[in-house]
Tab-separated table of C-alpha atoms and ligand atoms in Angstrom:
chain	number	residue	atom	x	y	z
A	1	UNK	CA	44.408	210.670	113.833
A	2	UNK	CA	42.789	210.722	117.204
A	3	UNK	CA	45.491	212.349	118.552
A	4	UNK	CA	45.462	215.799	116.031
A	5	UNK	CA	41.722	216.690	117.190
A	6	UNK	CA	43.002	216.457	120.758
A	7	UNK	CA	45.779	218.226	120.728
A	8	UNK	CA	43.708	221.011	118.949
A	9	UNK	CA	40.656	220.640	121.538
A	10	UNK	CA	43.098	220.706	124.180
A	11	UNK	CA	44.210	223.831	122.998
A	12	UNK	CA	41.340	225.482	122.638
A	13	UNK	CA	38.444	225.348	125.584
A	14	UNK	CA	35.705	226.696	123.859
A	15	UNK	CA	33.449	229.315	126.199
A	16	UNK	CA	31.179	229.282	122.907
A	17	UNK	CA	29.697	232.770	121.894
A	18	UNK	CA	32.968	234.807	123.351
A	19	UNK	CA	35.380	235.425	120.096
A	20	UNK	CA	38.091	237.637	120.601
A	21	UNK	CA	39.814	236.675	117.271
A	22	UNK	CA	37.514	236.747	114.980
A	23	UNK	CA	34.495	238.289	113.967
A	24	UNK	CA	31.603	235.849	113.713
A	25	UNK	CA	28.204	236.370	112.072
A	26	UNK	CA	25.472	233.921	112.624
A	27	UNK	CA	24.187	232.771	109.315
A	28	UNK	CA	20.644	231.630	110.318
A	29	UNK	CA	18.719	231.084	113.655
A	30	UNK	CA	19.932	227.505	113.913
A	31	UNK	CA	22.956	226.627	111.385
A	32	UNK	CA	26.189	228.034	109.995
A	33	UNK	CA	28.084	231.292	110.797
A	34	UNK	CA	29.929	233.941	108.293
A	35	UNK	CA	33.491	234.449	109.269
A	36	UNK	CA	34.348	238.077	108.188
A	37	UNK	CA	38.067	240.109	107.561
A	38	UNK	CA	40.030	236.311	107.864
A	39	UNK	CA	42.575	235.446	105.254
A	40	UNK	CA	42.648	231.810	105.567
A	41	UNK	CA	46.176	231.766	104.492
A	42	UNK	CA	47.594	233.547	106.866
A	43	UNK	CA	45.986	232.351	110.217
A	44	UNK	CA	47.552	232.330	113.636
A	45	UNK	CA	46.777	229.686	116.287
A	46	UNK	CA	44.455	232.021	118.189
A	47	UNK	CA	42.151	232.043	114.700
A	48	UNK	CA	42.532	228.544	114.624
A	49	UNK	CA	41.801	227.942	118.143
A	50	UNK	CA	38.789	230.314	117.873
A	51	UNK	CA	37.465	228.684	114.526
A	52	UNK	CA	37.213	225.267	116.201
A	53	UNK	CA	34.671	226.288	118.897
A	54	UNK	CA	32.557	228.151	116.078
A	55	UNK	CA	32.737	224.889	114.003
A	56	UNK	CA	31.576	223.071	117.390
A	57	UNK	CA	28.856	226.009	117.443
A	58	UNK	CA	27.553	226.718	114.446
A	59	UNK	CA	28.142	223.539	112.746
A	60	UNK	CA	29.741	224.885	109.240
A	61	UNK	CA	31.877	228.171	108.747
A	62	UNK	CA	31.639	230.731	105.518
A	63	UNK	CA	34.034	232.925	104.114
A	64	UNK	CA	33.871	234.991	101.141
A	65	UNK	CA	36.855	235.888	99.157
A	66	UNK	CA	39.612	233.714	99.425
A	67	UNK	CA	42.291	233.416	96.976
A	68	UNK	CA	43.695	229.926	98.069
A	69	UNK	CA	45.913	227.744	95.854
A	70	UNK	CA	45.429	224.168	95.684
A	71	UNK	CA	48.507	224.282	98.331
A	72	UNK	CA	46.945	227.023	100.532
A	73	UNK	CA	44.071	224.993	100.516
A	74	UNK	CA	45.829	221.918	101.827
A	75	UNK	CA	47.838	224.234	104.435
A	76	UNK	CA	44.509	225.785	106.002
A	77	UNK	CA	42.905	222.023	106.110
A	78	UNK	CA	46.247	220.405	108.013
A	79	UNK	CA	46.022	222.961	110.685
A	80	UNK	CA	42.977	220.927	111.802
A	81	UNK	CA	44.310	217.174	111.720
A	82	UNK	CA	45.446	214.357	109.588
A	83	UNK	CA	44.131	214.064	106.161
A	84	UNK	CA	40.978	211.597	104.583
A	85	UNK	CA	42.056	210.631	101.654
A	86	UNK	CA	38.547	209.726	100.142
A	87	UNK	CA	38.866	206.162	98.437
A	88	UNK	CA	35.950	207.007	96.013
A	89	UNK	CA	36.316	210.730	94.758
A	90	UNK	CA	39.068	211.004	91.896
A	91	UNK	CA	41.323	213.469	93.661
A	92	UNK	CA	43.151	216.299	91.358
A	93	UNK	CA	45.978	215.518	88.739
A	94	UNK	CA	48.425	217.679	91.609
A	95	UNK	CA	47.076	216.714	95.035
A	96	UNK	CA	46.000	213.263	96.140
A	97	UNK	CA	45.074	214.942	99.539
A	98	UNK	CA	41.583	217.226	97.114
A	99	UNK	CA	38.944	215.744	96.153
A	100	UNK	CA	36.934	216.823	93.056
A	101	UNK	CA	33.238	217.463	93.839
A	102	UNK	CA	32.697	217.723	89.717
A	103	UNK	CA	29.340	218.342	87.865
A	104	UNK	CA	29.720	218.448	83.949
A	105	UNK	CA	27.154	219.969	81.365
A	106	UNK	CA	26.257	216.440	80.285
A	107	UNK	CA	25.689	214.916	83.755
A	108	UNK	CA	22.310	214.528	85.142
A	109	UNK	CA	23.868	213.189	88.312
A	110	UNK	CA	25.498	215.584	91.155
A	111	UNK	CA	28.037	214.449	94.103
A	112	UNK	CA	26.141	214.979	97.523
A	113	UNK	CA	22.630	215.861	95.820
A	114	UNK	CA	20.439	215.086	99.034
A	115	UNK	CA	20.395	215.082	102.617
A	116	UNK	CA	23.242	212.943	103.870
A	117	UNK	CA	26.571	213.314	106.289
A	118	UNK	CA	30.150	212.017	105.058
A	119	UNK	CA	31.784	209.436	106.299
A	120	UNK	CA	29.057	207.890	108.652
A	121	UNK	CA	30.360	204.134	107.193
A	122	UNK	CA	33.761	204.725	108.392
A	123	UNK	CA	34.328	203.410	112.123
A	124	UNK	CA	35.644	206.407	112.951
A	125	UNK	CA	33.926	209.068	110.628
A	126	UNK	CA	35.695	212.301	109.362
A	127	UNK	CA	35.694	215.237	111.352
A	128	UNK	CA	34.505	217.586	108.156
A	129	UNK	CA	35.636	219.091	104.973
A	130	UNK	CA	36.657	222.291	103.872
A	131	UNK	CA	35.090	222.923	99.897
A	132	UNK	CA	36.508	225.267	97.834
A	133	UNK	CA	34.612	226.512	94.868
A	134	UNK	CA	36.502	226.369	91.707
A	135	UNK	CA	33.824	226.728	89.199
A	136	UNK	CA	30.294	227.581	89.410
A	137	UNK	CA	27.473	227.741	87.533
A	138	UNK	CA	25.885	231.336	86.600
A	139	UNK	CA	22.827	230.440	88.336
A	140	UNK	CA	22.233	227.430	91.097
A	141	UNK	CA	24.181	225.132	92.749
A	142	UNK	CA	23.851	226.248	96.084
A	143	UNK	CA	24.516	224.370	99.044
A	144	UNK	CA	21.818	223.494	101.979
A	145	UNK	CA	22.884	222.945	105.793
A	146	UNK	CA	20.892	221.588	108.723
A	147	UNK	CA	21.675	221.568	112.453
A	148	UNK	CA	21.495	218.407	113.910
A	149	UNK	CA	21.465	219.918	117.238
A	150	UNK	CA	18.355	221.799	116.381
A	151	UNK	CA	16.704	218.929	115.063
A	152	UNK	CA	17.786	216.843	118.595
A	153	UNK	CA	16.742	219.690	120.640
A	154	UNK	CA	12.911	220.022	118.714
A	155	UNK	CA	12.127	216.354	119.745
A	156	UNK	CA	9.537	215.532	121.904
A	157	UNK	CA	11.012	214.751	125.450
A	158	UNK	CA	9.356	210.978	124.878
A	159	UNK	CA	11.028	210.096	121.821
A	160	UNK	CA	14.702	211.815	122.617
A	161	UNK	CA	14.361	209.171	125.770
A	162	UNK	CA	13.749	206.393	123.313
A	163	UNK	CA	16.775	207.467	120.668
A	164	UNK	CA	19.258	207.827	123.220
A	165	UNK	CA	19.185	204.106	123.678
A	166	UNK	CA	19.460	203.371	120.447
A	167	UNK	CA	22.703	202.665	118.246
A	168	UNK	CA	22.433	202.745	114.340
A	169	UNK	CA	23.668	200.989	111.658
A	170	UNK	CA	25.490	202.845	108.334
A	171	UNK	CA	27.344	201.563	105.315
A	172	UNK	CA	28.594	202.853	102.051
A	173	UNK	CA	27.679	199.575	100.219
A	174	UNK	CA	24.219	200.938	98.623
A	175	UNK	CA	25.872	203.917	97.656
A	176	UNK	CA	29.343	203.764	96.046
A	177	UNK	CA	28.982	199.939	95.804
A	178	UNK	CA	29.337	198.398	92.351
A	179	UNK	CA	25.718	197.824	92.580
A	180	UNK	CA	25.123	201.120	94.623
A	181	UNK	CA	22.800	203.803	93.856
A	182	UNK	CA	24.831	205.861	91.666
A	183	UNK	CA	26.227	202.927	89.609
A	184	UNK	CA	22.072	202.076	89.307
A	185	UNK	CA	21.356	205.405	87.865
A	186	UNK	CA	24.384	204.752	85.320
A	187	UNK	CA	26.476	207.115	86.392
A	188	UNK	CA	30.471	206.458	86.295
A	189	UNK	CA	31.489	209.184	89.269
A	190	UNK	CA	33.336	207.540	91.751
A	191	UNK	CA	36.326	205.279	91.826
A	192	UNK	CA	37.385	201.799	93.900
A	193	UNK	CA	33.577	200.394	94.311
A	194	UNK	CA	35.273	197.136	95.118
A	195	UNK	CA	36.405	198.968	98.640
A	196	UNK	CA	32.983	200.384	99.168
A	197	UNK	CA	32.859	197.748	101.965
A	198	UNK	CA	32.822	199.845	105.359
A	199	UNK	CA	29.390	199.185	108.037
A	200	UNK	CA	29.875	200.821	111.148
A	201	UNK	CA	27.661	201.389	114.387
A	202	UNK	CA	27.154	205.085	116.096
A	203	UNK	CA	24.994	206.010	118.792
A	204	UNK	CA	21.891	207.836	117.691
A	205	UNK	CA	22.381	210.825	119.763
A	206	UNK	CA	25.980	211.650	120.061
A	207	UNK	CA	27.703	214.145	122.279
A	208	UNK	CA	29.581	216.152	120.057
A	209	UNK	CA	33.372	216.080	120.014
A	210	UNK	CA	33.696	220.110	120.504
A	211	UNK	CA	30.740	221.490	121.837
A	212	UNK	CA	29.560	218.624	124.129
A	213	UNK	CA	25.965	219.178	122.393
A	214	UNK	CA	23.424	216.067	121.768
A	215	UNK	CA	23.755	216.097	118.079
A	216	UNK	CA	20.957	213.333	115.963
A	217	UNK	CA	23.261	211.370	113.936
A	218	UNK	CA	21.739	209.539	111.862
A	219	UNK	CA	21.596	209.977	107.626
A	220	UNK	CA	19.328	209.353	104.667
A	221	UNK	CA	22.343	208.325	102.564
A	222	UNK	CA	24.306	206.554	104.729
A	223	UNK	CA	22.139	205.128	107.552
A	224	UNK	CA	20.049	201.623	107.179
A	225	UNK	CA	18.664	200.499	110.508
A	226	UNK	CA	18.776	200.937	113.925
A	227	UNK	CA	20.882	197.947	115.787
A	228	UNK	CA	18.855	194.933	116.903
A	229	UNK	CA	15.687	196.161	114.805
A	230	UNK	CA	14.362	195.035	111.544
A	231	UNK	CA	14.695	197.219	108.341
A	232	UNK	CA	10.706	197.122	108.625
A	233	UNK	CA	10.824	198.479	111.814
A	234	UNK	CA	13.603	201.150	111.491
A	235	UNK	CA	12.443	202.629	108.441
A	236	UNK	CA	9.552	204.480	109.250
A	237	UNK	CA	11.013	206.016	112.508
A	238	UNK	CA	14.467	206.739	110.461
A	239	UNK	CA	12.295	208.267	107.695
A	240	UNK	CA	10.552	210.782	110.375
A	241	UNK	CA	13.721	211.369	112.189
A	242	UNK	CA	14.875	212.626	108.049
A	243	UNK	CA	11.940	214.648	107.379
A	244	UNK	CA	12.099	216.167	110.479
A	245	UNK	CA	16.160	216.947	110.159
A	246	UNK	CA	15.599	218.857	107.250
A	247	UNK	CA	12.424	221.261	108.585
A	248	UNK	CA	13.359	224.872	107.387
A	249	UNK	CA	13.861	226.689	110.467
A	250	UNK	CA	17.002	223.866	110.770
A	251	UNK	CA	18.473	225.159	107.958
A	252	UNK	CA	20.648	227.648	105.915
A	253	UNK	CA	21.497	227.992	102.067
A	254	UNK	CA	24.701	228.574	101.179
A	255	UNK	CA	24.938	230.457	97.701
A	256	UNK	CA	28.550	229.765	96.610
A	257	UNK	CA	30.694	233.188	94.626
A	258	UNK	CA	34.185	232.792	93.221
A	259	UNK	CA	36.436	232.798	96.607
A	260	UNK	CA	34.056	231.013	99.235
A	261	UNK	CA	34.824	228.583	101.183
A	262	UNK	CA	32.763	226.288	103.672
A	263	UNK	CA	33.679	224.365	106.344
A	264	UNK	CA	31.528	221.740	107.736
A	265	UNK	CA	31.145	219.503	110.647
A	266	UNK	CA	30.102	215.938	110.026
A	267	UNK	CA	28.650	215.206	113.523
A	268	UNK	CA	26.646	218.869	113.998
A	269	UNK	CA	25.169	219.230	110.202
A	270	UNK	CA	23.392	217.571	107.062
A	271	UNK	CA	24.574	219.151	104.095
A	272	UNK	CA	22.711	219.019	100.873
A	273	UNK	CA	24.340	219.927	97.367
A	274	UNK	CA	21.500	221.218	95.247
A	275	UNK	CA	21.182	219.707	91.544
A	276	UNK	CA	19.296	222.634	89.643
A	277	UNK	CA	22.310	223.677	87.349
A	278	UNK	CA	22.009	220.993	84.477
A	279	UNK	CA	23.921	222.218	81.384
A	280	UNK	CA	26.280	223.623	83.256
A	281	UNK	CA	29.636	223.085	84.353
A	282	UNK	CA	30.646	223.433	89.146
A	283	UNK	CA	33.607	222.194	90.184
A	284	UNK	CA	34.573	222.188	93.651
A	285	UNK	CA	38.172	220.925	95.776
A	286	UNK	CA	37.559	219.314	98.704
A	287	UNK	CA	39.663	218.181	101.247
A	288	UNK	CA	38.161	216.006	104.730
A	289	UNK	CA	39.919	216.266	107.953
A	290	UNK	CA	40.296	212.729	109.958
A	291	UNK	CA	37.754	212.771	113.066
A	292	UNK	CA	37.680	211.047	116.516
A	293	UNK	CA	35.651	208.517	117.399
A	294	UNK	CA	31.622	208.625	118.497
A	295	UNK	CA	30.561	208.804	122.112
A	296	UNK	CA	26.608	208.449	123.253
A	297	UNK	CA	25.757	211.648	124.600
A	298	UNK	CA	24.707	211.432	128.020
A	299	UNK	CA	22.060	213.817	129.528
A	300	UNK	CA	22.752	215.294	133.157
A	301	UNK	CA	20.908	213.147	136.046
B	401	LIG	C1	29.448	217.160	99.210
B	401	LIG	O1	28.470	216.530	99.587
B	401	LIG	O2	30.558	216.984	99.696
B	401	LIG	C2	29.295	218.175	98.106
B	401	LIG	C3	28.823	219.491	98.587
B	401	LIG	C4	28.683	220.465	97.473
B	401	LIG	O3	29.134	220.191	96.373
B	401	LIG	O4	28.130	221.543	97.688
């Protein structure tokens, strides 16, 4: 699993800003970029190579029209590494590998409605996911990104010193637990809450995997408390470190049309799947690519 994103990185040094291969469009000041004239089932290695270093750039990747099958889908998301099989999404009658990211008229609830990163439980968190939109709703539904190197970078000099000592603490207990948020709220959307066991420990400020930039990594979903500190003491610095991640000029919205397709990177972004469709029907195949593991980024002496 390790192994796939280094073979890839190895492939591909990424001088970021040069693309020969594609042509990139910068979404927003700080977050996301459009990739334009790509068929994503048809890409060659040089794409590929080229679409990792705007991943490590940008943080997510749009494209517009795509006509990919359920097996397209699967064949664009292997290119990148091994597969995350997601122990609490129901996957698709076909394909164990998707994910269903499924809103129904009568649910209140939505999958990924606020801030949060995936996988920041798991030891080793996912790289990303590629989401596929399947069905949408006339109106709403959008999708909201933040960089996480933006938010690093707009820290006061003081408290970035103070953060990159600190590791943090994240589980998926309080969320897809049996006595988790979403089970609290009554809502049925996620399987195996028995296995919703995983707490892992990150480094505040990582150094991220493709771009080598300090990236904050910490979540309002997944995170509960820096390591050694009391819950009393971590939340009110975790709950400025949140507001502050999700200040506009961090951000992009991401309004999905039949054929998108976004690809996100768990250790640049926050992602944020808006709930202002109720009565309405989105459904949306996603598939999460296996990451590497964390390292504490390290300013230069
Ligand atoms: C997610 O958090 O994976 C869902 C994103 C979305 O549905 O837009």
């Amino acid at each position: 699993l390790v192994g796939s994103e280094m073979c890839i990185r190895d492939r591909a040094s990424c001088d970021m800003g040069e693309y020969r291969h594609l042509h990139i469009r910068p979404a927003s000041t700080a977050v996301g970029a459009f990739v334009d004239t790509i068929d994503l089932r048809t890409i060659d290695d040089a794409e590929a190579d080229e679409l990792r270093c705007a991943l490590g750039e940008f943080g997510v990747v749009f494209f517009r029209d795509q006509h990919l099958s359920p097996d397209d889908h699967l064949g664009f998301a292997n290119r990148w590494g091994d597969i995350n099989v997601n122990r609490f999404f129901a996957s698709t009658a076909t394909h164990p590998e998707i994910a269903e990211v499924r809103k129904e008229p009568d649910q209140e609830l939505n999958i990924g409605g606020g801030w949060h990163t995936d996988h920041s439980y798991d030891q080793v968190p996912a790289l990303g996911s590629v989401l596929v939109a399947r069905e949408l709703p006339d109106l709403g539904g959008d999708t909201l990104f933040s960089s996480m190197y933006a938010a690093y970078d707009a820290l006061s000099d003081g408290l970035k010193e103070t953060l990159l000592d600190l590791r943090a603490v994240h589980s998926s207990r309080h969320v897809f637990g049996a006595a988790g948020a979403y089970r609290a709220a009554g809502a049925d959307m996620f399987e195996n809450q028995d296995q919703a066991t995983q707490d892992a420990v990150h480094p505040v400020v990582i150094a991220h995997p493709i771009s080598g930039r300090a990236s904050l990594y910490v979540n309002r979903a997944f995170t509960i408390g820096f390591e050694g500190w009391t819950p009393q003491e971590s939340q009110p610095l975790l709950d400025y470190l949140y507001q502050h991640a999700a200040r506009p000029e961090f951000t992009f919205r991401f309004s999905w049309e039949p054929g998108s397709v976004a690809m996100w990177d768990n250790r640049a972004v926050h992602h944020n799947a808006l709930n202002d469709y109720h009565g309405h029907r989105r459904l949306m195949h996603r598939i999460t690519i296996e990451g590497g593991p964390l390292d504490a980024y390290l300013p230069a002496a």
